[in-house]
Amino acid sequence: MEKLMICGGRPLRGTVQISGAKNSAVALIPAAILAETEVVLDNLPLISDVATYAEILEGLGATVTLAGSQIRVDPSQLKSIPMPNGPVKKLRASYYLMGAMLGRFGEATIGMPGGCNFEPRPIDQHIKGFEALGATVTNDHGSIHIYAKELRGAKIYLDVASVGATINIMLAASRAKGSTIIENAAKEPEIIDVATLLNAMGAKIKGAGTETIRIEGVDRMRGCRHSIIPDRIQAGTYMIIAAATRGDVLIDNVIPKHLEALTAKLQEMGVQIEEMDESIRVIGQPEYTSVDVKALVYPGFATDLQSPMTTLLTQAKGVSIMSDYVYSNRFKNVPELLRMGAKIRVEGRSAIIEGTKLNAAKVKATDLRAGASLVIAALTVDDGITEITGVEYIDRGYDNLVQNLRDLGADVWRETLVAAE
Ligand code: EPU
């Protein structure tokens, strides 16, 4: 185990390349299961969640080749093997194996997903979708077993516009008999990315990115080659880093449209932003105005940028309010920020943040985005070294973080954690 050491206080300058999106990759890799021949994914993020998925698919009999930012998955020899334990437990997004295995084999047995459990994250809408498609779902000591003699298309209204449930239903319904309609579907860009891959594999999906998705089931799906969309959350994190350190950073390989809600909020605070076709330049300023932010489903302000943005708001003059309407209690980073001198009070779904200077401390990342928020906080500290443990969470979602920060001029390194820590 390692810890991150950060000696902050430097304005970060330069260019950072954004990799493919984690939340697309962890859906696209299992989607490959539905094909009968090899699927090739480019622009792959080099993160531990991707390595875990490769391990899971190999365990199922697929041939997986990881080379640089490309993964090749040949699922032709894949078998229907129950996965009550093992690597599925390390990964929240292992729930996509339910939809993909159900589509391919008509059955799946998967241990309840692990990963970033910053609050209870139910999967009732996924299960409701599988049942609507004709599957029987049982929970046996924390393992979900799903079986369908035949999957049949259905009309499914999601109670909440869940990203995971929308994708899981698309995966299974691609191989169902007849038409499926998902109403109140999630509209995140990752949904469009998955639909694009599935269509290239032979599926018939229309309406991805809107609240109504129509899927015409097909009998067979084939391999193809697909490039993963840029990671908007990673990009947003670097935008916030540029602003927080009063730096000047060009964030390259992004789709600026995916970051509109963040861009608008940063501009409202006084950050200078220039948008190009595939890059965004963020120029920090000496002072920022406080703002109120509401994290919502896409195209609203992303909940995954809520924790990083909370840190930036500690650098604004006056009092800001950050509210999260996707997760009710995603503020596990706040006690750690308090150790660094932040003035934040959590009330229900909101954090009330008073601008102040932060100081170095020993802190712990408790989930991926909480970890990112601590990295940003540490980069603003101009006196002393901040030590961040729980780095394994950060490694789940930030490709090449330490080297990227160093290339921008940050003083950051990793150290091995001694047992007592
Ligand atoms: N929800 C339910 N029932 C369900 C599913 C979701 O009540 O069956 C609720 C959740 O509790 C939550 C809301 O619906 O309050 C939204 O959850 P959603 O299903 O959309 O989230 P998810 O698919 O589990 C993905 C991302 C998350 C991101 C959310 C929201 C992946 C692998 N994960 O999770 O990303 O926060 O969408 O945008 O795509 C991260 O990257 O750090 C991360 C946690």
Coordinates of C-alpha atoms and ligand atoms in Angstrom, one line a residue:
M1 CA 0.0 0.0 0.0
E2 CA 1.1 3.5 -0.8
K3 CA 0.4 7.1 0.3
L4 CA 0.5 10.3 -1.8
M5 CA 2.8 13.1 -0.6
I6 CA 2.0 16.6 -1.8
C7 CA 4.0 19.7 -1.2
G8 CA 1.5 22.3 -2.7
G9 CA 1.4 26.0 -3.2
R10 CA 2.6 26.0 -6.8
P11 CA 0.4 27.3 -9.7
L12 CA 0.1 24.4 -12.1
R13 CA 0.9 25.2 -15.7
G14 CA 1.0 23.2 -19.0
T15 CA -1.0 20.7 -20.9
V16 CA -2.7 17.5 -19.6
Q17 CA -4.1 14.8 -21.9
I18 CA -7.3 13.2 -20.7
S19 CA -7.8 9.5 -21.1
G20 CA -10.9 7.6 -22.0
A21 CA -13.8 7.6 -19.5
K22 CA -13.7 5.2 -16.6
N23 CA -17.5 5.0 -16.4
S24 CA -17.7 4.2 -20.1
A25 CA -14.8 1.7 -20.0
V26 CA -16.3 -0.3 -17.1
A27 CA -19.5 -0.8 -19.1
L28 CA -18.0 -1.2 -22.6
I29 CA -15.6 -4.0 -21.5
P30 CA -18.5 -6.3 -20.1
A31 CA -20.6 -5.3 -23.2
A32 CA -18.0 -7.1 -25.3
I33 CA -19.4 -10.4 -23.7
L34 CA -22.4 -10.0 -26.0
A35 CA -20.3 -10.4 -29.2
E36 CA -19.3 -13.6 -30.8
T37 CA -16.0 -12.2 -32.1
E38 CA -13.2 -9.9 -30.9
V39 CA -14.1 -6.4 -29.6
V40 CA -11.3 -3.8 -29.6
L41 CA -11.5 -0.7 -27.5
D42 CA -9.2 2.3 -28.0
N43 CA -8.6 5.3 -25.7
L44 CA -8.7 3.1 -22.7
P45 CA -8.0 4.6 -19.3
L46 CA -5.1 2.9 -17.5
I47 CA -6.8 2.6 -14.1
S48 CA -7.2 -0.3 -11.7
D49 CA -10.9 -0.8 -12.4
V50 CA -10.0 -1.7 -16.0
A51 CA -7.3 -4.2 -14.8
T52 CA -9.9 -5.7 -12.5
Y53 CA -12.4 -6.1 -15.3
A54 CA -9.7 -7.7 -17.5
E55 CA -9.1 -10.2 -14.7
I56 CA -12.8 -11.0 -14.4
L57 CA -13.3 -11.6 -18.1
E58 CA -10.2 -13.9 -18.2
G59 CA -11.7 -15.9 -15.4
L60 CA -14.8 -16.4 -17.5
G61 CA -12.7 -17.8 -20.4
A62 CA -12.3 -14.7 -22.6
T63 CA -8.9 -13.9 -24.1
V64 CA -8.0 -10.4 -23.0
T65 CA -5.0 -8.4 -24.4
L66 CA -4.1 -5.1 -22.8
A67 CA -1.6 -3.0 -24.7
G68 CA -1.1 0.7 -23.9
S69 CA -4.5 2.4 -24.2
Q70 CA -6.1 -0.5 -26.1
I71 CA -7.9 -3.6 -24.9
R72 CA -8.9 -6.5 -27.0
V73 CA -11.5 -8.9 -25.7
D74 CA -12.2 -12.1 -27.6
P75 CA -15.3 -13.6 -25.9
S76 CA -15.8 -16.5 -28.2
Q77 CA -14.7 -19.1 -25.6
L78 CA -16.6 -17.4 -22.7
K79 CA -18.5 -19.7 -20.3
S80 CA -21.3 -19.0 -17.9
I81 CA -19.5 -19.3 -14.6
P82 CA -21.0 -18.1 -11.3
M83 CA -19.0 -15.3 -9.7
P84 CA -20.2 -15.0 -6.1
N85 CA -16.8 -13.8 -4.9
G86 CA -13.4 -12.8 -6.2
P87 CA -12.6 -9.7 -8.2
V88 CA -16.3 -8.8 -8.8
K89 CA -16.3 -7.7 -5.1
K90 CA -13.6 -5.0 -5.8
L91 CA -15.6 -3.3 -8.4
R92 CA -18.9 -1.3 -8.2
A93 CA -19.5 -1.6 -11.9
S94 CA -19.3 -5.4 -11.8
Y95 CA -23.1 -5.1 -11.9
Y96 CA -22.8 -4.8 -15.7
L97 CA -21.9 -8.5 -15.8
M98 CA -25.5 -9.1 -14.8
G99 CA -27.0 -7.5 -17.9
A100 CA -24.2 -8.8 -20.2
M101 CA -24.2 -12.4 -19.0
L102 CA -28.0 -12.5 -19.0
G103 CA -28.1 -11.3 -22.6
R104 CA -25.5 -13.8 -23.7
F105 CA -26.4 -16.9 -21.6
G106 CA -29.8 -16.2 -20.1
E107 CA -28.3 -16.4 -16.6
A108 CA -25.8 -14.8 -14.3
T109 CA -24.7 -15.3 -10.7
I110 CA -22.7 -12.3 -9.3
G111 CA -21.7 -11.3 -5.8
M112 CA -23.1 -7.9 -4.7
P113 CA -20.7 -5.3 -6.2
G114 CA -18.0 -3.6 -4.1
G115 CA -16.1 -0.4 -5.1
C116 CA -16.8 3.1 -3.8
N117 CA -19.6 2.6 -1.3
F118 CA -19.8 6.2 0.0
E119 CA -23.4 5.5 0.8
P120 CA -25.9 2.6 0.3
R121 CA -26.3 2.3 -3.5
P122 CA -29.3 0.1 -4.3
I123 CA -29.7 -1.8 -7.6
D124 CA -33.5 -2.2 -7.4
Q125 CA -34.0 -0.5 -10.7
H126 CA -31.6 -2.9 -12.4
I127 CA -33.5 -5.8 -11.0
K128 CA -36.8 -4.4 -11.9
G129 CA -35.6 -4.1 -15.5
F130 CA -34.3 -7.7 -15.6
E131 CA -37.6 -8.9 -14.2
A132 CA -39.6 -6.9 -16.7
L133 CA -37.6 -8.7 -19.4
G134 CA -38.8 -12.0 -18.1
A135 CA -36.0 -12.9 -15.7
T136 CA -36.3 -14.4 -12.2
V137 CA -34.0 -12.7 -9.7
T138 CA -33.0 -14.2 -6.3
N139 CA -30.6 -13.0 -3.7
D140 CA -28.7 -15.9 -2.0
H141 CA -26.5 -14.7 0.9
G142 CA -25.4 -11.6 -1.0
S143 CA -25.1 -13.2 -4.4
I144 CA -27.6 -12.2 -7.1
H145 CA -28.8 -15.1 -9.3
I146 CA -30.7 -14.1 -12.5
Y147 CA -32.2 -16.6 -14.8
A148 CA -34.4 -16.3 -17.9
K149 CA -35.6 -19.1 -20.1
E150 CA -36.2 -16.5 -22.7
L151 CA -35.7 -12.7 -22.6
R152 CA -38.7 -10.7 -23.9
G153 CA -38.8 -7.0 -24.7
A154 CA -40.8 -4.9 -22.4
K155 CA -41.7 -1.3 -21.5
I156 CA -39.7 -0.2 -18.4
Y157 CA -40.2 3.0 -16.5
L158 CA -37.2 3.8 -14.2
D159 CA -38.2 5.3 -10.9
V160 CA -34.9 7.1 -10.9
A161 CA -32.9 8.0 -14.0
S162 CA -30.1 5.5 -13.0
V163 CA -27.0 5.3 -15.2
G164 CA -26.3 1.7 -14.2
A165 CA -29.8 0.5 -14.6
T166 CA -30.2 2.2 -18.0
I167 CA -27.0 0.5 -19.3
N168 CA -27.7 -2.8 -17.7
I169 CA -31.2 -3.0 -19.3
M170 CA -29.7 -1.9 -22.7
L171 CA -27.2 -4.8 -22.4
A172 CA -29.8 -7.5 -21.7
A173 CA -32.5 -6.1 -24.0
S174 CA -30.1 -6.1 -27.0
R175 CA -30.4 -9.8 -27.1
A176 CA -34.1 -10.1 -26.0
K177 CA -36.9 -11.1 -28.3
G178 CA -38.9 -8.0 -29.5
S179 CA -38.8 -4.4 -28.5
T180 CA -37.9 -2.8 -25.2
I181 CA -38.6 0.8 -24.3
I182 CA -36.8 2.4 -21.3
E183 CA -38.6 5.5 -20.0
N184 CA -37.0 8.0 -17.7
A185 CA -33.6 6.7 -18.9
A186 CA -30.4 8.3 -17.7
K187 CA -28.9 10.8 -20.3
E188 CA -25.2 10.8 -19.4
P189 CA -22.7 10.7 -22.3
E190 CA -21.5 7.3 -21.2
I191 CA -25.0 5.9 -22.1
I192 CA -24.5 7.2 -25.6
D193 CA -21.0 5.7 -25.7
V194 CA -22.4 2.2 -24.7
A195 CA -25.2 2.4 -27.2
T196 CA -22.7 3.4 -30.0
L197 CA -20.6 0.3 -29.2
L198 CA -23.6 -2.0 -29.0
N199 CA -25.0 -0.7 -32.3
A200 CA -21.6 -1.2 -33.9
M201 CA -21.8 -4.8 -32.6
G202 CA -25.1 -5.2 -34.4
A203 CA -27.7 -4.1 -31.8
K204 CA -30.6 -1.8 -32.7
I205 CA -30.7 1.0 -30.1
K206 CA -32.3 4.4 -30.7
G207 CA -32.7 7.4 -28.4
A208 CA -29.6 7.0 -26.2
G209 CA -28.9 10.4 -24.6
T210 CA -32.7 11.1 -24.3
E211 CA -35.1 10.0 -21.7
T212 CA -36.7 7.4 -24.0
I213 CA -34.5 4.6 -25.3
R214 CA -35.9 2.0 -27.8
I215 CA -34.1 -1.3 -28.3
E216 CA -35.0 -3.9 -30.9
G217 CA -33.5 -7.2 -29.8
V218 CA -31.2 -9.1 -32.2
D219 CA -30.2 -12.8 -32.3
R220 CA -26.4 -12.3 -32.8
M221 CA -23.8 -9.7 -32.1
R222 CA -20.3 -9.4 -33.6
G223 CA -17.0 -7.8 -32.7
C224 CA -16.0 -4.3 -33.7
R225 CA -13.5 -1.5 -32.9
H226 CA -14.6 1.5 -30.8
S227 CA -12.8 4.5 -29.3
I228 CA -13.9 5.4 -25.7
I229 CA -15.1 9.0 -25.1
P230 CA -12.9 11.2 -23.0
D231 CA -13.3 11.1 -19.3
R232 CA -15.4 14.2 -18.4
I233 CA -14.8 13.8 -14.7
Q234 CA -11.1 13.5 -15.0
A235 CA -11.1 16.5 -17.2
G236 CA -13.3 18.4 -14.8
T237 CA -11.0 17.5 -11.9
Y238 CA -8.0 19.1 -13.8
M239 CA -10.1 22.2 -14.6
I240 CA -10.7 22.5 -10.8
I241 CA -7.0 21.9 -10.1
A242 CA -6.0 24.7 -12.5
A243 CA -8.5 27.1 -10.8
A244 CA -7.6 26.0 -7.3
T245 CA -3.8 26.5 -7.8
R246 CA -4.3 29.7 -9.7
G247 CA -2.5 28.1 -12.6
D248 CA -3.0 28.0 -16.3
V249 CA -3.7 24.5 -17.8
L250 CA -4.8 23.3 -21.2
I251 CA -7.0 20.2 -20.7
D252 CA -6.7 18.3 -24.0
N253 CA -8.7 15.4 -25.5
V254 CA -12.1 16.5 -24.0
I255 CA -15.6 17.1 -25.3
P256 CA -16.3 20.6 -24.0
K257 CA -20.0 20.2 -24.2
H258 CA -19.8 17.4 -21.6
L259 CA -18.4 19.9 -19.1
E260 CA -20.8 22.8 -19.7
A261 CA -22.3 22.8 -16.2
L262 CA -18.8 23.0 -14.6
T263 CA -17.5 25.6 -17.0
A264 CA -20.5 27.8 -16.3
K265 CA -20.0 27.5 -12.5
L266 CA -16.2 28.2 -12.8
Q267 CA -16.9 31.3 -14.9
E268 CA -19.5 32.5 -12.4
M269 CA -16.8 32.3 -9.7
G270 CA -14.5 34.4 -11.8
V271 CA -12.3 31.7 -13.4
Q272 CA -11.2 32.5 -17.0
I273 CA -12.0 29.8 -19.5
E274 CA -11.3 29.3 -23.2
E275 CA -13.0 26.6 -25.1
M276 CA -11.6 25.0 -28.2
D277 CA -13.0 22.1 -30.3
E278 CA -11.3 19.4 -28.2
S279 CA -9.6 21.2 -25.4
I280 CA -10.3 23.7 -22.6
R281 CA -7.9 26.2 -21.2
V282 CA -8.4 27.2 -17.6
I283 CA -6.7 30.3 -16.2
G284 CA -6.9 30.7 -12.5
Q285 CA -7.4 34.1 -10.8
P286 CA -6.2 35.5 -7.5
E287 CA -9.7 35.8 -6.1
Y288 CA -13.0 33.9 -6.6
T289 CA -16.6 34.8 -5.7
S290 CA -18.6 32.3 -3.7
V291 CA -21.3 30.4 -5.6
D292 CA -24.1 27.9 -4.9
V293 CA -23.9 24.5 -6.8
K294 CA -26.5 21.8 -7.2
A295 CA -25.2 18.4 -8.3
L296 CA -27.9 16.8 -10.5
V297 CA -28.2 14.2 -13.2
Y298 CA -26.7 15.1 -16.6
P299 CA -26.7 17.7 -18.1
G300 CA -26.7 19.2 -14.6
F301 CA -23.5 19.6 -12.5
A302 CA -22.0 16.1 -12.1
T303 CA -22.2 14.5 -8.7
D304 CA -18.7 13.0 -9.4
L305 CA -17.3 16.6 -9.4
Q306 CA -19.2 17.5 -6.2
S307 CA -16.3 16.6 -3.9
P308 CA -13.6 18.2 -6.0
M309 CA -15.7 21.4 -6.4
T310 CA -16.3 21.5 -2.6
T311 CA -12.6 21.8 -2.2
L312 CA -12.4 24.7 -4.8
L313 CA -15.2 26.5 -2.9
T314 CA -13.0 26.6 0.2
Q315 CA -10.8 29.0 -2.0
A316 CA -13.7 31.4 -2.8
K317 CA -14.4 34.6 -0.8
G318 CA -17.6 34.3 1.4
V319 CA -20.0 31.4 1.8
S320 CA -20.9 28.9 -0.9
I321 CA -23.5 26.1 -0.7
M322 CA -22.9 22.7 -2.4
S323 CA -26.0 20.5 -2.6
D324 CA -26.0 16.9 -4.0
Y325 CA -29.4 15.8 -5.4
V326 CA -28.1 12.5 -6.8
Y327 CA -26.6 11.1 -3.5
S328 CA -27.9 12.3 -0.2
N329 CA -24.7 11.8 1.8
R330 CA -21.6 12.0 -0.4
F331 CA -19.7 14.2 2.0
K332 CA -17.2 11.7 3.4
N333 CA -14.4 14.1 2.3
V334 CA -15.6 16.9 4.6
P335 CA -14.1 15.5 7.9
E336 CA -10.8 15.2 6.1
L337 CA -11.0 18.7 4.7
L338 CA -11.8 20.0 8.2
R339 CA -8.4 18.5 9.4
M340 CA -6.8 20.7 6.7
G341 CA -8.5 23.8 8.2
A342 CA -11.5 24.0 6.0
K343 CA -14.7 25.7 7.4
I344 CA -17.5 23.4 6.2
R345 CA -20.8 22.4 7.8
V346 CA -22.9 19.6 6.4
E347 CA -26.7 20.0 6.7
G348 CA -28.7 17.3 5.1
R349 CA -27.9 17.2 1.3
S350 CA -25.8 20.4 1.5
A351 CA -22.4 21.5 2.6
I352 CA -22.0 25.1 3.6
I353 CA -18.5 26.2 2.8
E354 CA -16.8 29.3 4.1
G355 CA -13.7 30.4 2.2
T356 CA -10.4 29.9 4.0
K357 CA -6.8 29.0 3.6
L358 CA -6.0 25.3 4.0
N359 CA -3.1 23.7 5.9
A360 CA -1.1 20.5 5.5
A361 CA -2.3 17.4 7.4
K362 CA -2.4 13.6 7.3
V363 CA -5.7 12.7 5.6
K364 CA -7.4 9.6 4.2
A365 CA -9.3 9.2 0.9
T366 CA -12.4 7.2 1.6
D367 CA -13.6 7.0 -2.0
L368 CA -12.4 7.9 -5.5
R369 CA -13.8 11.5 -5.7
A370 CA -13.2 12.2 -2.0
G371 CA -9.6 11.3 -2.8
A372 CA -9.5 13.8 -5.7
S373 CA -10.9 16.5 -3.5
L374 CA -8.0 15.9 -1.0
V375 CA -5.4 16.0 -3.8
I376 CA -6.8 19.4 -4.9
A377 CA -6.8 20.7 -1.3
A378 CA -3.2 19.6 -0.8
L379 CA -2.2 21.3 -4.0
T380 CA -3.4 24.7 -2.6
V381 CA -1.4 24.4 0.7
D382 CA 1.7 26.6 0.5
D383 CA 3.3 25.4 3.7
G384 CA 4.1 21.8 4.6
I385 CA 3.5 18.4 3.1
T386 CA 0.1 16.7 3.0
E387 CA 0.0 12.9 3.3
I388 CA -3.0 11.2 1.7
T389 CA -3.7 7.5 2.4
G390 CA -6.4 5.4 0.7
V391 CA -4.6 6.0 -2.6
E392 CA -6.0 2.7 -3.9
Y393 CA -9.4 4.5 -4.3
I394 CA -7.8 7.3 -6.4
D395 CA -6.0 4.7 -8.6
R396 CA -9.5 3.3 -9.5
G397 CA -10.3 6.3 -11.6
Y398 CA -7.4 8.7 -12.3
D399 CA -5.1 7.6 -15.1
N400 CA -1.5 8.6 -14.6
L401 CA -2.3 11.1 -11.9
V402 CA 1.1 11.6 -10.2
Q403 CA 3.0 12.0 -13.5
N404 CA 0.3 14.3 -14.9
L405 CA 0.5 16.6 -11.9
R406 CA 4.4 16.5 -12.0
D407 CA 4.3 17.5 -15.7
L408 CA 2.2 20.5 -14.7
G409 CA 4.8 21.5 -12.1
A410 CA 3.4 19.9 -8.9
D411 CA 5.7 18.5 -6.2
V412 CA 3.9 15.1 -5.7
W413 CA 5.3 11.6 -5.0
R414 CA 4.2 8.2 -3.7
E415 CA 5.7 6.5 -0.7
T416 CA 5.2 3.0 0.6
L417 CA 2.9 2.9 3.6
V418 CA 4.6 1.4 6.7
A419 CA 2.4 -1.1 8.6
A420 CA 1.6 1.2 11.6
E421 CA 0.0 3.8 9.2
Ligands
EPU1 N1 -30.5 4.4 -7.5 C1 -31.5 3.7 -7.0 N2 -31.8 2.4 -7.4 C2 -31.1 1.8 -8.4 C3 -30.0 2.5 -9.0 C4 -29.7 3.8 -8.5 O1 -32.2 4.1 -6.1 O2 -31.4 0.7 -8.8 C5 -30.2 5.7 -7.0 C6 -28.8 5.8 -6.4 O3 -28.8 5.5 -5.0 C7 -28.4 7.2 -6.6 C8 -29.1 7.6 -8.0 O4 -30.1 6.6 -8.2 O5 -29.0 8.1 -5.7 C9 -28.2 7.5 -9.2 O6 -27.4 6.3 -9.2 P1 -26.9 5.7 -10.6 O7 -27.5 4.3 -10.7 O8 -27.1 6.7 -11.7 O9 -25.4 5.5 -10.3 P2 -24.5 4.3 -10.7 O10 -24.9 3.9 -12.1 O11 -24.4 3.3 -9.7 C10 -22.8 5.8 -12.0 C11 -21.3 6.1 -11.9 C12 -21.1 6.9 -10.6 C13 -21.9 8.2 -10.7 C14 -23.4 7.9 -10.9 C15 -24.2 9.1 -11.1 C16 -20.4 4.2 -12.9 C17 -19.6 2.9 -12.8 N3 -20.6 4.9 -11.8 O12 -23.1 5.1 -10.9 O13 -19.7 7.2 -10.6 O14 -21.7 8.9 -9.4 O15 -23.5 7.1 -12.1 O16 -23.7 9.9 -12.1 O17 -20.8 4.6 -14.0 C18 -17.6 7.7 -9.7 O18 -17.1 7.7 -10.9 O19 -16.9 8.2 -8.8 C19 -18.9 7.3 -9.5 C20 -19.4 6.9 -8.3

